[in-house]
Structure formats: C-alpha cells, structure tokens
C-alpha cells in the first residue's frame, strides 16, 4: 500500500507554481506536438498532475475536443481545475475508469516510472485508446547536474543513503530504467503499439537557488524525510542545504535536464 509521503497532495501547489514552468511545461509542449492531435475528439492525460499536458493539448486542439485529466492526487486535480482543466477524474493506473477504445490520444508525462508494473499500466492505457490512436509518454533522461547531486549527498547524510534509496525505489521503481531510451521503445512495443518513435530533448533550466530548493522540497525524497526525520533534524537539514548552496553556487543557477519522448500507434 502507498505511504502518505508518496502522495503528491502536499506538493501540488509548489509543483504547479515552480516545477511546472521551469521543468514540466516544455516537455509537455513537445509531447503534445509529437502526438500530433490532428482531429482528435477525445484526449486523456494520465497522471495529469496540475494539468500542464492536458491544458497544452486543449490549447492545441479545437473547441469540440474533450480533454480529460486523471490523477490519484485530489490536490493536483484541485489545482488543475483552478488552471482551467474542466474534465478531471480521480483515479490511478493500473485501472482506468473508461471503456475500451474511448480516446484518440492518451498521454502520460513523467508518470510511468511511478508504477509497480509499468507493463500493466501501458496495457491499460492502450485498452482505452482507439485503434489508429496514438499514445505518448515522457521520462527523464540520465543527464546529471551538480545541483541535484549536491542536494542528494546532503539528504543522504541526514536520512541515510540506504533508507533514502529504498524510499525512492518504492515510489519510483522504474525511474533509472527509463533513463535508457531503448527501454521506453521496447516497453511501448511490448504493449502492442506500432510505429514507435523516440525523441530526445535537452533543456537548459535557469532558476534561483530558492526556487531550486523549493522544488526539491516537493520531491519524493524530501516528502519521505519530512515524514520520517525528527522535526529538529529536518530543520537542520534545510539550514544545511541553504548554507551549502548559497556558499557554493552563484545565484541564479543553470543546469541541463534531458527527456525522452516516445510515441506509438495502436494497430
Ligand atoms: C511527476 S508528476 C507529473 C505530473 C504531470 N504529468 C506533469 O507533467 O506536470 C507525476 C504524477 O503522476 C501521478 N501518479 C502517481 N501514481 C499514479 C498512478 N498509479 N496512476 C496515475 N497517476 C499517478 C501523481 O499523482 C503525479 O500527479
């Protein structure tokens, strides 16, 4: 059973305000573009979060297109509604509450790595896709940056490398595996999709140290630490992060993130 720290509820506001504009919006735009919405009449965004990919799909399609976002986090859905996404559904893979062959496009941006079985999740997304329809997913690539690595080494020193590693393995079991683009391709093919196309994108991200630390504060590692560390130790952790970052790096910081986008067609 999922632990409370695995839920995105507590981080929904900061995900939307800080992480979406700097990290999630551009991949969502590239995913929607690669999906080529054409005359799609129904689009499903799975793990929609605060709605960036669904809203991008709405803007790229005609007024008659129905775009639905589904997510297990109520808070994410509340923010998505506030952002203008009209159709939101509470639910989670591997069971989608929709009939087979309902959607012309199904997308999931940075979601697959969360699933215990990404295979079952893909089969379910393909089930609700119409024949001839396209499925598109994104996953983070393997490009490293010194800021995340420094954050991680400080977190390891407070929570213990093993305990933190185990928490991440539990919440994001497939994150490292999907860094390898061939794995995304073979996963879509194994789910029965044809004409699988892969795109690799690299983005330069510039943000203040305060925003970087606030975004990391919403990460799965931080959510786990906030719940499991003694409150005094949690305070010390944050003080150490601020001291190290402001003395080691000049503000704002700039780094690279890379993303794999995979698109497949249902026969
Ligand atoms: C990293 S966020 C990405 C959100 C959004 N797609 C975006 O690009 O901003 C991952 C999202 O997946 C959702 N999620 C986690 N487990 C899920 C599941 N089993 N089925 C569907 N969504 C899930 C989370 O609640 C969260 O909103």
Short mmCIF file of N, CA, C and O in Angstrom, two decimals, residues 116-188:
data_model
loop_
_atom_site.label_atom_id
_atom_site.label_comp_id
_atom_site.label_asym_id
_atom_site.label_seq_id
_atom_site.Cartn_x
_atom_site.Cartn_y
_atom_site.Cartn_z
N UNK A 116 4.16 0.20 -10.08
CA UNK A 116 4.79 -1.06 -9.71
C UNK A 116 5.01 -1.89 -10.99
O UNK A 116 6.07 -2.47 -11.19
N UNK A 117 3.98 -1.92 -11.85
CA UNK A 117 4.12 -2.61 -13.13
C UNK A 117 3.84 -1.61 -14.25
O UNK A 117 2.69 -1.30 -14.54
N UNK A 118 4.91 -1.11 -14.88
CA UNK A 118 4.69 -0.19 -16.00
C UNK A 118 4.07 -0.96 -17.16
O UNK A 118 3.36 -0.40 -18.00
N UNK A 119 4.31 -2.30 -17.20
CA UNK A 119 3.76 -3.12 -18.29
C UNK A 119 2.22 -3.10 -18.22
O UNK A 119 1.54 -2.85 -19.22
N UNK A 120 1.68 -3.36 -17.00
CA UNK A 120 0.22 -3.38 -16.82
C UNK A 120 -0.36 -1.99 -17.10
O UNK A 120 -1.45 -1.86 -17.67
N UNK A 121 0.37 -0.95 -16.70
CA UNK A 121 -0.09 0.43 -16.91
C UNK A 121 -0.21 0.71 -18.41
O UNK A 121 -1.20 1.30 -18.87
N UNK A 122 0.78 0.30 -19.17
CA UNK A 122 0.75 0.57 -20.62
C UNK A 122 -0.37 -0.21 -21.29
O UNK A 122 -1.08 0.31 -22.16
N UNK A 123 -0.55 -1.47 -20.89
CA UNK A 123 -1.62 -2.29 -21.48
C UNK A 123 -2.98 -1.61 -21.22
O UNK A 123 -3.84 -1.55 -22.10
N UNK A 124 -3.15 -1.05 -20.01
CA UNK A 124 -4.40 -0.38 -19.66
C UNK A 124 -4.59 0.90 -20.49
O UNK A 124 -5.70 1.20 -20.94
N UNK A 125 -3.51 1.65 -20.67
CA UNK A 125 -3.63 2.88 -21.48
C UNK A 125 -3.94 2.53 -22.94
O UNK A 125 -4.73 3.22 -23.59
N UNK A 126 -3.36 1.43 -23.42
CA UNK A 126 -3.64 1.01 -24.80
C UNK A 126 -5.10 0.53 -24.91
O UNK A 126 -5.76 0.77 -25.91
N UNK A 127 -5.61 -0.11 -23.86
CA UNK A 127 -7.01 -0.58 -23.88
C UNK A 127 -7.98 0.58 -24.16
O UNK A 127 -8.91 0.44 -24.94
N UNK A 128 -7.76 1.73 -23.50
CA UNK A 128 -8.72 2.83 -23.66
C UNK A 128 -8.47 3.67 -24.92
O UNK A 128 -9.22 4.59 -25.22
N UNK A 129 -7.41 3.31 -25.66
CA UNK A 129 -7.07 4.05 -26.88
C UNK A 129 -7.79 3.41 -28.07
O UNK A 129 -7.87 2.17 -28.17
N UNK A 130 -8.30 4.25 -28.97
CA UNK A 130 -8.97 3.72 -30.17
C UNK A 130 -7.95 3.15 -31.14
O UNK A 130 -6.83 3.66 -31.22
N UNK A 131 -8.34 2.11 -31.92
CA UNK A 131 -7.43 1.64 -32.97
C UNK A 131 -7.05 2.80 -33.89
O UNK A 131 -7.91 3.63 -34.24
N UNK A 132 -5.78 2.92 -34.20
CA UNK A 132 -5.30 4.04 -35.02
C UNK A 132 -4.91 5.24 -34.15
O UNK A 132 -4.29 6.18 -34.64
N UNK A 133 -5.29 5.21 -32.87
CA UNK A 133 -4.95 6.31 -31.97
C UNK A 133 -3.50 6.22 -31.50
O UNK A 133 -2.84 5.19 -31.64
N UNK A 134 -3.00 7.34 -30.94
CA UNK A 134 -1.59 7.38 -30.52
C UNK A 134 -1.45 7.55 -29.02
O UNK A 134 -2.23 8.30 -28.40
N UNK A 135 -0.45 6.87 -28.49
CA UNK A 135 -0.10 7.00 -27.07
C UNK A 135 1.27 7.66 -26.98
O UNK A 135 2.19 7.29 -27.73
N UNK A 136 1.41 8.62 -26.07
CA UNK A 136 2.71 9.28 -25.90
C UNK A 136 3.10 9.38 -24.44
O UNK A 136 2.25 9.68 -23.59
N UNK A 137 4.36 9.10 -24.16
CA UNK A 137 4.84 9.18 -22.77
C UNK A 137 6.18 9.92 -22.73
O UNK A 137 6.92 9.95 -23.71
N UNK A 138 6.48 10.50 -21.55
CA UNK A 138 7.80 11.09 -21.35
C UNK A 138 8.46 10.44 -20.14
O UNK A 138 7.77 9.93 -19.24
N UNK A 139 9.79 10.48 -20.12
CA UNK A 139 10.57 10.02 -18.96
C UNK A 139 11.86 10.85 -18.91
O UNK A 139 12.40 11.23 -19.95
N UNK A 140 12.34 11.10 -17.70
CA UNK A 140 13.61 11.84 -17.56
C UNK A 140 14.76 11.01 -18.10
O UNK A 140 14.82 9.80 -17.89
N UNK A 141 15.70 11.69 -18.77
CA UNK A 141 16.93 11.04 -19.23
C UNK A 141 17.97 11.02 -18.11
O UNK A 141 17.70 11.41 -16.97
N UNK A 142 19.18 10.57 -18.48
CA UNK A 142 20.20 10.33 -17.45
C UNK A 142 21.21 11.46 -17.25
O UNK A 142 22.18 11.27 -16.50
N UNK A 143 21.02 12.62 -17.89
CA UNK A 143 21.99 13.71 -17.71
C UNK A 143 21.98 14.17 -16.25
O UNK A 143 20.92 14.44 -15.68
N UNK A 144 23.16 14.19 -15.64
CA UNK A 144 23.28 14.57 -14.21
C UNK A 144 23.63 16.05 -14.09
O UNK A 144 24.19 16.63 -15.01
N UNK A 145 23.35 16.65 -12.94
CA UNK A 145 23.83 18.01 -12.71
C UNK A 145 24.28 18.14 -11.25
O UNK A 145 23.79 17.44 -10.37
N UNK A 146 25.24 19.07 -11.07
CA UNK A 146 25.88 19.17 -9.75
C UNK A 146 24.93 19.62 -8.65
O UNK A 146 25.15 19.32 -7.48
N UNK A 147 23.84 20.31 -9.04
CA UNK A 147 22.94 20.84 -8.01
C UNK A 147 22.09 19.72 -7.40
O UNK A 147 21.97 19.61 -6.18
N UNK A 148 21.55 18.87 -8.26
CA UNK A 148 20.79 17.73 -7.73
C UNK A 148 21.71 16.80 -6.96
O UNK A 148 21.34 16.22 -5.95
N UNK A 149 22.95 16.63 -7.48
CA UNK A 149 23.88 15.71 -6.80
C UNK A 149 24.26 16.23 -5.42
O UNK A 149 24.33 15.46 -4.45
N UNK A 150 24.47 17.56 -5.32
CA UNK A 150 24.81 18.13 -4.01
C UNK A 150 23.63 17.99 -3.05
O UNK A 150 23.79 17.62 -1.89
N UNK A 151 22.42 18.27 -3.58
CA UNK A 151 21.21 18.13 -2.73
C UNK A 151 21.12 16.69 -2.22
O UNK A 151 20.88 16.45 -1.03
N UNK A 152 21.35 15.74 -3.14
CA UNK A 152 21.22 14.33 -2.78
C UNK A 152 22.25 13.92 -1.73
O UNK A 152 21.93 13.18 -0.80
N UNK A 153 23.48 14.40 -1.87
CA UNK A 153 24.50 13.96 -0.92
C UNK A 153 24.21 14.53 0.48
O UNK A 153 24.43 13.86 1.49
N UNK A 154 23.66 15.76 0.54
CA UNK A 154 23.28 16.31 1.85
C UNK A 154 22.10 15.51 2.43
O UNK A 154 22.09 15.14 3.61
N UNK A 155 21.14 15.19 1.56
CA UNK A 155 19.97 14.40 2.02
C UNK A 155 20.44 13.04 2.53
O UNK A 155 20.00 12.58 3.60
N UNK A 156 21.35 12.40 1.78
CA UNK A 156 21.86 11.08 2.21
C UNK A 156 22.51 11.18 3.58
O UNK A 156 22.37 10.29 4.42
N UNK A 157 23.23 12.30 3.82
CA UNK A 157 23.94 12.42 5.09
C UNK A 157 22.97 12.61 6.27
O UNK A 157 23.31 12.29 7.40
N UNK A 158 21.76 13.10 5.99
CA UNK A 158 20.77 13.27 7.06
C UNK A 158 19.85 12.06 7.23
O UNK A 158 19.51 11.70 8.35
N UNK A 159 19.45 11.46 6.10
CA UNK A 159 18.43 10.38 6.20
C UNK A 159 19.05 9.00 6.10
O UNK A 159 18.39 8.01 6.42
N UNK A 160 20.30 8.93 5.64
CA UNK A 160 20.93 7.63 5.41
C UNK A 160 20.71 7.23 3.96
O UNK A 160 19.57 7.21 3.49
N UNK A 161 21.83 6.94 3.28
CA UNK A 161 21.76 6.64 1.85
C UNK A 161 20.85 5.45 1.57
O UNK A 161 20.05 5.46 0.63
N UNK A 162 20.95 4.43 2.42
CA UNK A 162 20.17 3.21 2.17
C UNK A 162 18.68 3.45 2.35
O UNK A 162 17.87 3.01 1.52
N UNK A 163 18.33 4.14 3.45
CA UNK A 163 16.90 4.39 3.72
C UNK A 163 16.29 5.24 2.62
O UNK A 163 15.18 4.97 2.14
N UNK A 164 17.04 6.25 2.19
CA UNK A 164 16.52 7.14 1.16
C UNK A 164 16.42 6.41 -0.19
O UNK A 164 15.44 6.56 -0.92
N UNK A 165 17.44 5.59 -0.47
CA UNK A 165 17.44 4.79 -1.71
C UNK A 165 16.24 3.84 -1.72
O UNK A 165 15.57 3.69 -2.74
N UNK A 166 15.94 3.24 -0.57
CA UNK A 166 14.82 2.29 -0.50
C UNK A 166 13.50 3.02 -0.72
O UNK A 166 12.60 2.51 -1.39
N UNK A 167 13.39 4.25 -0.18
CA UNK A 167 12.15 5.02 -0.36
C UNK A 167 11.95 5.37 -1.84
O UNK A 167 10.85 5.25 -2.38
N UNK A 168 13.04 5.79 -2.49
CA UNK A 168 12.93 6.15 -3.91
C UNK A 168 12.60 4.91 -4.74
O UNK A 168 11.75 4.95 -5.64
N UNK A 169 13.22 3.78 -4.39
CA UNK A 169 12.93 2.54 -5.14
C UNK A 169 11.46 2.16 -5.01
O UNK A 169 10.86 1.61 -5.92
N UNK A 170 10.90 2.45 -3.83
CA UNK A 170 9.50 2.09 -3.60
C UNK A 170 8.56 3.02 -4.39
O UNK A 170 7.58 2.57 -4.98
N UNK A 171 8.89 4.31 -4.39
CA UNK A 171 7.98 5.28 -5.01
C UNK A 171 8.20 5.43 -6.52
O UNK A 171 7.25 5.70 -7.26
N UNK A 172 9.44 5.26 -6.95
CA UNK A 172 9.78 5.47 -8.37
C UNK A 172 10.59 4.27 -8.87
O UNK A 172 11.76 4.43 -9.26
N UNK A 173 9.97 3.08 -8.86
CA UNK A 173 10.77 1.88 -9.12
C UNK A 173 11.44 1.84 -10.50
O UNK A 173 12.45 1.18 -10.67
N UNK A 174 10.86 2.56 -11.48
CA UNK A 174 11.39 2.44 -12.85
C UNK A 174 12.12 3.68 -13.33
O UNK A 174 12.47 3.77 -14.51
N UNK A 175 12.36 4.65 -12.43
CA UNK A 175 13.00 5.91 -12.86
C UNK A 175 14.38 5.65 -13.51
O UNK A 175 14.62 6.13 -14.63
N UNK A 176 15.29 4.90 -12.87
CA UNK A 176 16.59 4.71 -13.53
C UNK A 176 16.48 3.89 -14.81
O UNK A 176 17.20 4.14 -15.77
N UNK A 177 15.57 2.94 -14.83
CA UNK A 177 15.45 2.05 -16.00
C UNK A 177 15.01 2.84 -17.24
O UNK A 177 15.50 2.62 -18.34
N UNK A 178 14.10 3.81 -17.05
CA UNK A 178 13.60 4.58 -18.20
C UNK A 178 14.57 5.67 -18.66
O UNK A 178 14.33 6.31 -19.67
N UNK A 179 15.66 5.85 -17.90
CA UNK A 179 16.67 6.80 -18.39
C UNK A 179 17.26 6.31 -19.72
O UNK A 179 17.76 7.09 -20.52
N UNK A 180 17.20 5.01 -19.92
CA UNK A 180 17.74 4.39 -21.15
C UNK A 180 16.64 4.40 -22.21
O UNK A 180 15.59 3.76 -22.04
N UNK A 181 16.80 5.17 -23.32
CA UNK A 181 15.69 5.36 -24.26
C UNK A 181 15.20 4.05 -24.89
O UNK A 181 14.02 3.90 -25.18
N UNK A 182 16.12 3.08 -25.10
CA UNK A 182 15.71 1.80 -25.70
C UNK A 182 14.66 1.10 -24.85
O UNK A 182 13.81 0.37 -25.37
N UNK A 183 14.68 1.35 -23.54
CA UNK A 183 13.71 0.70 -22.67
C UNK A 183 12.29 1.24 -22.89
O UNK A 183 11.32 0.49 -22.83
N UNK A 184 12.22 2.53 -23.14
CA UNK A 184 10.90 3.14 -23.41
C UNK A 184 10.35 2.57 -24.72
O UNK A 184 9.17 2.22 -24.82
N UNK A 185 11.23 2.46 -25.69
CA UNK A 185 10.81 1.95 -27.00
C UNK A 185 10.31 0.51 -26.87
O UNK A 185 9.21 0.17 -27.33
N UNK A 186 11.10 -0.35 -26.19
CA UNK A 186 10.68 -1.76 -26.09
C UNK A 186 9.42 -1.89 -25.24
O UNK A 186 8.58 -2.75 -25.49
N UNK A 187 9.24 -1.00 -24.24
CA UNK A 187 8.03 -1.07 -23.40
C UNK A 187 6.78 -0.77 -24.24
O UNK A 187 5.76 -1.45 -24.11
N UNK A 188 6.85 0.23 -25.11
CA UNK A 188 5.69 0.57 -25.94
C UNK A 188 5.41 -0.55 -26.95
O UNK A 188 4.26 -0.90 -27.21
#
